[in-house]
Short mmCIF file of C-alpha atoms in Angstrom, two decimals:
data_model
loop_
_atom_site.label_atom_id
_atom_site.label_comp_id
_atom_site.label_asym_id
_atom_site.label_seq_id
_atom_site.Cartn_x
_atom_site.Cartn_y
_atom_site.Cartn_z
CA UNK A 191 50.57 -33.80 -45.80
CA UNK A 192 47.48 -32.15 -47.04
CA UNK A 193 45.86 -32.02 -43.59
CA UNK A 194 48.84 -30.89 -41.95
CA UNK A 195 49.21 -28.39 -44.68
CA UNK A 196 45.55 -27.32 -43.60
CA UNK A 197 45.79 -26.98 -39.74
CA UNK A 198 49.08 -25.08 -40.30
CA UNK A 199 47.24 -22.78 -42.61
CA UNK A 200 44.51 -22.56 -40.23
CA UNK A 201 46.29 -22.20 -37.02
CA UNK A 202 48.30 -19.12 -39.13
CA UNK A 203 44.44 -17.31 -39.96
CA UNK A 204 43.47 -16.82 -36.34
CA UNK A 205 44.22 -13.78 -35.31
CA UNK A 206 46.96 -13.13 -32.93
CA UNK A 207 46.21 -11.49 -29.34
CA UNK A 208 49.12 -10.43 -27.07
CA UNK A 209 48.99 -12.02 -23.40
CA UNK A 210 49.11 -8.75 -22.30
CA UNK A 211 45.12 -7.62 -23.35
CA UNK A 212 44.27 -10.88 -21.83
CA UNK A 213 45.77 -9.88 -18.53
CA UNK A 214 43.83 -6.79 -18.78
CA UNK A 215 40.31 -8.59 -19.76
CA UNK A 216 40.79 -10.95 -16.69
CA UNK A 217 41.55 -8.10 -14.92
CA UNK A 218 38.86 -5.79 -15.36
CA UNK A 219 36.23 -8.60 -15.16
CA UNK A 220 37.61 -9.10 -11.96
CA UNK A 221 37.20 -5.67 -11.30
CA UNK A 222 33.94 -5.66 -12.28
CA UNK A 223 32.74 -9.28 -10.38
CA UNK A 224 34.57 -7.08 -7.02
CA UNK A 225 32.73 -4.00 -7.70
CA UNK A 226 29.21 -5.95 -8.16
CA UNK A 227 30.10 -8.13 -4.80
CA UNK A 228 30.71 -4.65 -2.64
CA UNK A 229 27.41 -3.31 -3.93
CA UNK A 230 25.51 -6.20 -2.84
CA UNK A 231 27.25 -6.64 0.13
CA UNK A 232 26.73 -3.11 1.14
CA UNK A 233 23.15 -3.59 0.67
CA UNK A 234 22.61 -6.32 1.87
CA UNK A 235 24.62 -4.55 5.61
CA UNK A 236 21.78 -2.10 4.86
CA UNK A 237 18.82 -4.85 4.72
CA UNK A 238 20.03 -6.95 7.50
CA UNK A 239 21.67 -4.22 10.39
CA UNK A 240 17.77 -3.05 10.87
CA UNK A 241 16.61 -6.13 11.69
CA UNK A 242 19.55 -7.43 13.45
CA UNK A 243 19.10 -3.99 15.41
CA UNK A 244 15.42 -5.04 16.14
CA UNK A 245 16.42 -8.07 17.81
CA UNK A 246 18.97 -6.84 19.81
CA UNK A 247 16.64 -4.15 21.72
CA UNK A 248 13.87 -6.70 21.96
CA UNK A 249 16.28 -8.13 24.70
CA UNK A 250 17.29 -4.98 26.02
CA UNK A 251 15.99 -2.89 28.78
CA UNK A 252 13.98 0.50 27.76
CA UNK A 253 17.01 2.29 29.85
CA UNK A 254 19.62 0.49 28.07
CA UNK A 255 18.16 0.90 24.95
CA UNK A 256 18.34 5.07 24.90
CA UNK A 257 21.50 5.01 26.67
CA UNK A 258 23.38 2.02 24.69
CA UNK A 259 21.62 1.58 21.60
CA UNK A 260 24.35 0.60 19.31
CA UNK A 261 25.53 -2.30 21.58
CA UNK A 262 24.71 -5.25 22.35
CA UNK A 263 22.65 -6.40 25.66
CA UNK A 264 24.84 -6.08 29.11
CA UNK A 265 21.87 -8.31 30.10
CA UNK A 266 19.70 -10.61 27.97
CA UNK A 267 16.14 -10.50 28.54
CA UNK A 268 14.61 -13.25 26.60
CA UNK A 269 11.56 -12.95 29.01
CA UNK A 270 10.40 -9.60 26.71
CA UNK A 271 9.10 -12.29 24.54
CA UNK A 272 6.93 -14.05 27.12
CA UNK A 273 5.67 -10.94 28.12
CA UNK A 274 4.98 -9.83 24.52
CA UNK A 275 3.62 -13.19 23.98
CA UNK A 276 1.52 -13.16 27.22
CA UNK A 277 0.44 -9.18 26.99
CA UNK A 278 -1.38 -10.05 23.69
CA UNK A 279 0.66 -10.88 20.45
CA UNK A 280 -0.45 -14.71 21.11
CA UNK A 281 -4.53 -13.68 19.91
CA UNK A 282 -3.16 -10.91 17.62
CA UNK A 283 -0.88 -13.40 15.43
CA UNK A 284 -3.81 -16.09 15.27
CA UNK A 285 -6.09 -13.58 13.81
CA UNK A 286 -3.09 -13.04 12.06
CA UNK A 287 -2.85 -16.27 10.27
CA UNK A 288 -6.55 -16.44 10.07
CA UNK A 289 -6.45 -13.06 8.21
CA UNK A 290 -3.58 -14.24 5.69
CA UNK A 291 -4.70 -17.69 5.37
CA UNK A 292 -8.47 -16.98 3.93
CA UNK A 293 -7.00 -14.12 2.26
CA UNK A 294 -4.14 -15.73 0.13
CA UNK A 295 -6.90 -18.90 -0.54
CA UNK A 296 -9.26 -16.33 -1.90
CA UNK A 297 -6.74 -14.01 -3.64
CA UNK A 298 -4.83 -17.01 -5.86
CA UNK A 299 -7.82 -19.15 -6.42
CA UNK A 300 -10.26 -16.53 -7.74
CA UNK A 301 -7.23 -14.94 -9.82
CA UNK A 302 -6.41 -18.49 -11.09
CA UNK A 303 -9.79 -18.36 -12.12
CA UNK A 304 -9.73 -15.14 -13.77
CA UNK A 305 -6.57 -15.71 -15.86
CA UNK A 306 -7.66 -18.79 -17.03
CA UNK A 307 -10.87 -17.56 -18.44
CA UNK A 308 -8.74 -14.01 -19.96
CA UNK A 309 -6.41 -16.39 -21.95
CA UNK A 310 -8.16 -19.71 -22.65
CA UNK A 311 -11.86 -18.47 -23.40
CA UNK A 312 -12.83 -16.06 -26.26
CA UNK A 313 -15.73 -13.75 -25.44
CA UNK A 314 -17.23 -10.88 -25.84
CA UNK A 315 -15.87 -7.79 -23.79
CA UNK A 316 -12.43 -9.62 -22.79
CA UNK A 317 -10.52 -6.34 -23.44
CA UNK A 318 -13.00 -4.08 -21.67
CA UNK A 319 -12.87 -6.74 -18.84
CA UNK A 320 -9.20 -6.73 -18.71
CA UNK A 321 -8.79 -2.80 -18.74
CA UNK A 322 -10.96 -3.05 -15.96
CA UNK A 323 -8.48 -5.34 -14.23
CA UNK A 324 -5.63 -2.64 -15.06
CA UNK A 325 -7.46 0.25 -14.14
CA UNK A 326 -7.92 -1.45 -10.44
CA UNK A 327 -3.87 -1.22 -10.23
CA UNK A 328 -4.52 2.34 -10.07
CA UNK A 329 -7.03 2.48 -7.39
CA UNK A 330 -5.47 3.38 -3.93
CA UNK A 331 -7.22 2.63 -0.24
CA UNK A 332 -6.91 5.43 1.16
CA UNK A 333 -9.34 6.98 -1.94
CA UNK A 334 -11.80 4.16 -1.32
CA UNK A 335 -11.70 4.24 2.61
CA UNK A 336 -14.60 6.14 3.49
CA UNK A 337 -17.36 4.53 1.18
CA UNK A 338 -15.81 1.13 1.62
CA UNK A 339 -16.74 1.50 5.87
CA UNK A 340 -19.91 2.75 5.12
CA UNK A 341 -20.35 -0.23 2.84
CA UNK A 342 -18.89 -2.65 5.62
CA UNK A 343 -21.11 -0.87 7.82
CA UNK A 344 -24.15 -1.47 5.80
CA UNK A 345 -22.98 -5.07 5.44
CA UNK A 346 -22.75 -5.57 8.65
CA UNK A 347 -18.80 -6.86 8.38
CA UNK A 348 -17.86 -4.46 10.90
CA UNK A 349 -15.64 -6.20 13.71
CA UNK A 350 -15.69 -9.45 11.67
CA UNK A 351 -12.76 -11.18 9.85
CA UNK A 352 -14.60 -10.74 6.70
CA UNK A 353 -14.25 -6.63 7.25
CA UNK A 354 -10.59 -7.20 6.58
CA UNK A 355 -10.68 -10.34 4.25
CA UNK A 356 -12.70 -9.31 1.05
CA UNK A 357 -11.25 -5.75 1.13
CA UNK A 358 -7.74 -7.46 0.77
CA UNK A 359 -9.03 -9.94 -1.75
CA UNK A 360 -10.30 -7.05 -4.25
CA UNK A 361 -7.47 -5.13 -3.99
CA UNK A 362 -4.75 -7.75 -4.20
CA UNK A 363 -7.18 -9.31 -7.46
CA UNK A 364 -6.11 -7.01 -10.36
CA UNK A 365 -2.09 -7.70 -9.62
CA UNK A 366 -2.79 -11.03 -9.35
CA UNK A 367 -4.42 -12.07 -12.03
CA UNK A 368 -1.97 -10.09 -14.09
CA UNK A 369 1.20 -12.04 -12.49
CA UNK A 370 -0.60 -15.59 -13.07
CA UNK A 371 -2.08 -14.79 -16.61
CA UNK A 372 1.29 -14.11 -17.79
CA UNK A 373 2.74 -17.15 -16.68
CA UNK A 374 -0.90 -18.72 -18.45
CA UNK A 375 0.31 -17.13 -21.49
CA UNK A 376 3.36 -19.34 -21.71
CA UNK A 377 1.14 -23.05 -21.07
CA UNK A 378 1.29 -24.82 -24.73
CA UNK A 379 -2.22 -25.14 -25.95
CA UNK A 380 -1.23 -28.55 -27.37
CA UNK A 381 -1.15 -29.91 -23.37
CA UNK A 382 -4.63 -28.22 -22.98
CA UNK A 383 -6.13 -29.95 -26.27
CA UNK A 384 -4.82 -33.24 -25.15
CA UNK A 385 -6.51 -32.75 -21.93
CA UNK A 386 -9.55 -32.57 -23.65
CA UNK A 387 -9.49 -35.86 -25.60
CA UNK A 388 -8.72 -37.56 -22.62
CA UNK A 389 -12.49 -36.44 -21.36
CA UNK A 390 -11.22 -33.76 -18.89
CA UNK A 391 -13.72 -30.65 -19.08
CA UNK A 392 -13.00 -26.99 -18.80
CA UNK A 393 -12.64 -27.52 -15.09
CA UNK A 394 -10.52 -30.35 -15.03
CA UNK A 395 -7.82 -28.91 -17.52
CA UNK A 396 -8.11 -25.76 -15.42
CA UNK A 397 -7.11 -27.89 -12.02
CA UNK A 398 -5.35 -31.06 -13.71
CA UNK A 399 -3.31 -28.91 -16.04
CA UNK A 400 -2.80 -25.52 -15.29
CA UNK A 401 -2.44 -25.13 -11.58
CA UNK A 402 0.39 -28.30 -11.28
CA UNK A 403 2.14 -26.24 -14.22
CA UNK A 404 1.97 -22.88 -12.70
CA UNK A 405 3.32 -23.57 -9.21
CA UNK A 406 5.99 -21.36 -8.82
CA UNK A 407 3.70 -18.64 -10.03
CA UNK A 408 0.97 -19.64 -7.35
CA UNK A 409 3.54 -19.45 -4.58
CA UNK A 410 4.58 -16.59 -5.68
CA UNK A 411 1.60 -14.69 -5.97
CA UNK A 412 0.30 -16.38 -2.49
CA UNK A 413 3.85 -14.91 -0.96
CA UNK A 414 2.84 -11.28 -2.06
CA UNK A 415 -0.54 -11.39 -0.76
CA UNK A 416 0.41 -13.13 2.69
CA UNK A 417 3.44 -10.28 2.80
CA UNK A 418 0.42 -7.50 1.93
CA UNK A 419 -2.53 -8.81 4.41
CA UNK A 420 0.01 -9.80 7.42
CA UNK A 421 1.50 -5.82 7.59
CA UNK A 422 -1.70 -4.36 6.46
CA UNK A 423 -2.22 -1.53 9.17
CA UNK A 424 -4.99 1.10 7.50
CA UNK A 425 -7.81 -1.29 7.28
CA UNK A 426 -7.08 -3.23 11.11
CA UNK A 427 -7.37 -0.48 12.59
CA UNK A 428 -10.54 1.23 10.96
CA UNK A 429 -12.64 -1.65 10.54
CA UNK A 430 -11.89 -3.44 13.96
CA UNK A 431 -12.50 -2.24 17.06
CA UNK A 432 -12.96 -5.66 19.31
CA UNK A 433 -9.43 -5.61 20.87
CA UNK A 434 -9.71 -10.05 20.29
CA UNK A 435 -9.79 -10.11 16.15
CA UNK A 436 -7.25 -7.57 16.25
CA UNK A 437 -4.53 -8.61 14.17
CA UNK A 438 -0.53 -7.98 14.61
CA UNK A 439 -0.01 -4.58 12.96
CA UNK A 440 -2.83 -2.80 14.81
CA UNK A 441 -2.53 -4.90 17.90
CA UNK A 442 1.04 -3.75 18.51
CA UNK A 443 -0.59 -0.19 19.27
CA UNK A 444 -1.95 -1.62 22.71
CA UNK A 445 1.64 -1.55 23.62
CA UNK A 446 2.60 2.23 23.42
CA UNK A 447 1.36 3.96 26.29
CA UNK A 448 1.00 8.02 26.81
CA UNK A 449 3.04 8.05 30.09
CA UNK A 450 5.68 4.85 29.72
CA UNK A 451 6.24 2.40 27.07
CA UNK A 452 8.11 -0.89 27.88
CA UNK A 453 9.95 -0.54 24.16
CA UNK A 454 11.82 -4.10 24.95
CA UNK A 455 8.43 -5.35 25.26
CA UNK A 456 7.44 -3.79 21.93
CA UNK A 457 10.61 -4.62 19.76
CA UNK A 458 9.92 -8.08 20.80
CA UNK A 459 6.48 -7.96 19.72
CA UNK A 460 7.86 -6.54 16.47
CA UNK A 461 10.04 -9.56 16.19
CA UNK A 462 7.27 -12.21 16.93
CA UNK A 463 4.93 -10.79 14.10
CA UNK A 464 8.21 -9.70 11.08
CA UNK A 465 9.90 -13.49 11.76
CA UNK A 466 7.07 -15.44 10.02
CA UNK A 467 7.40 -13.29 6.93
CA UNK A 468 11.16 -13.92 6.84
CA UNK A 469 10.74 -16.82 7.28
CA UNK A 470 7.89 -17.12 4.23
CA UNK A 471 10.84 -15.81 2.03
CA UNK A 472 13.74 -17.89 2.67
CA UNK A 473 11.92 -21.21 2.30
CA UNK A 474 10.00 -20.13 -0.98
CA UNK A 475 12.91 -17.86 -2.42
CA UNK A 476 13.86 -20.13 -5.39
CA UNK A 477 9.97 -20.52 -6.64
CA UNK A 478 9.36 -16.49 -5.72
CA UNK A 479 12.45 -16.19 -8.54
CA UNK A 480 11.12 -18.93 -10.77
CA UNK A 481 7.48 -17.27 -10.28
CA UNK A 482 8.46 -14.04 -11.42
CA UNK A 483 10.56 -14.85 -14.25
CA UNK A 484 8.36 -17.30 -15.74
CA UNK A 485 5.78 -14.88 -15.95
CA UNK A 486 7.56 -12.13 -18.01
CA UNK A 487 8.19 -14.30 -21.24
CA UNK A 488 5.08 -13.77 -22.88
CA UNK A 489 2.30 -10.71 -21.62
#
């Protein structure tokens, strides 16, 4: 009787709420979940019509395109991409990939480097070292561009891959070791210290430890640099003139001509060198995400 007395007594404390402000909770959350859903489906509409645009002229006539460019092809020319591919973009996306590859190698390693040494090593001038490394964030290309081709000149990097590489690699270097130290940061020293009385060395915690337990971070960071050194433009076409290293941005120029420009021919090219990027993005999507939320728990 005592326990029944006690759930009655309880059941009588909580508070009652009419089914009517229930109605109007579920309600306006639903409102709100609708509301949220239109806004992203609006911009997404506003991501994806460009691109879905893009593809549809790339198998379009030049005609058809200024006279119909809202619809879709009377006549689908899926040969503007063998042309495109034929006229050039072939040699322009290998030195493409050559480009991005020894760029985002360089870029993560060295800034996997970096961070490791700002949060696991105590030395003298670590601050000054890493306002240096913020103060680069600030720095803009276009500032640097004359020295930097006198330099490249000097060097004698001029119509090399190297003239693009290392200038991408020291600019993408202060973000980058920012983005990976952060997710550093968050490694438990305890993991590091047991690394060491197993006999690894400095080293060997840094690749046996920290780079399998920053993977998401490394992808992520190698997905921003491969998005920044595959649609670089300033740089291709400044410090290359040899029409064969070339890459994709700068290449696509070749197309446009003063008196007639086959713009099928050029939207396709567009296409060819945009769809490995995309591409990039929807496999790695869930460790980009991971990446960049890892890394803002501790700073």
């Amino acid at each position: 009787m005592d326990r029944e007395l006690e759930t009655v007594s309880e059941r009588s404390a909580t508070p009652f709420v009419p089914l009517t402000k229930k109605k109007r909770a579920s309600r306006s959350s639903l409102a709100g979940t609708s509301s949220l859903f239109l806004v992203l489906l609006l911009y997404f509409v506003a991501i994806a019509y460009p691109l879905f645009w893009m593809v549809m002229s790339s198998l379009k006539e030049s005609s058809e395109i200024f006279s119909d460019s809202w619809g879709l092809p009377t006549r689908w020319l899926f040969e503007n991409y063998v042309t495109a591919w034929q006229q050039g973009i072939s040699d322009y996306f290998l030195n493409s990939v050559i480009v991005t590859s020894v760029t985002c190698f360089l870029t993560v390693f060295l800034s996997a480097l970096g961070a490791y040494g700002l949060t696991r090593f105590q030395f003298r001038g670590k601050q000054v070292i890493l306002i240096l490394i913020l103060g680069g964030l600030m720095l803009s290309p276009q500032v640097s561009l004359i020295p930097l081709y006198k330099l490249i000149q000097n060097l004698g990097l001029f119509n090399t891959y190297w003239a693009l590489i290392i200038p991408y690699v020291a600019y993408r270097l202060p973000f980058t070791i920012l983005l990976i130290r952060a997710h550093f940061l968050t490694i438990p020293k305890e993991i590091e210290e047991a690394a060491y009385l197993d006999g690894c060395s400095s080293f060997g915690v840094f690749t046996r430890v920290f780079l399998p337990l920053s993977t998401p971070i490394l992808l992520t960071s190698t997905l921003l640099t491969a998005y920044f050194s595959w649609n670089e433009f300033l740089f291709s076409i400044i410090f290359i003139d040899d029409n064969k290293l070339k890459t994709i941005p700068s290449g696509l120029m070749a197309f446009r001509d003063m008196l007639q420009t086959d713009w099928g021919v050029l939207l396709a090219g567009l296409t060819i060198s945009a769809l490995p990027i995309i591409l990039l993005f929807l496999f790695m999507q869930k460790y980009f995400v991971r990446g960049l939320t890892t890394g803002g728990i501790k700073g």
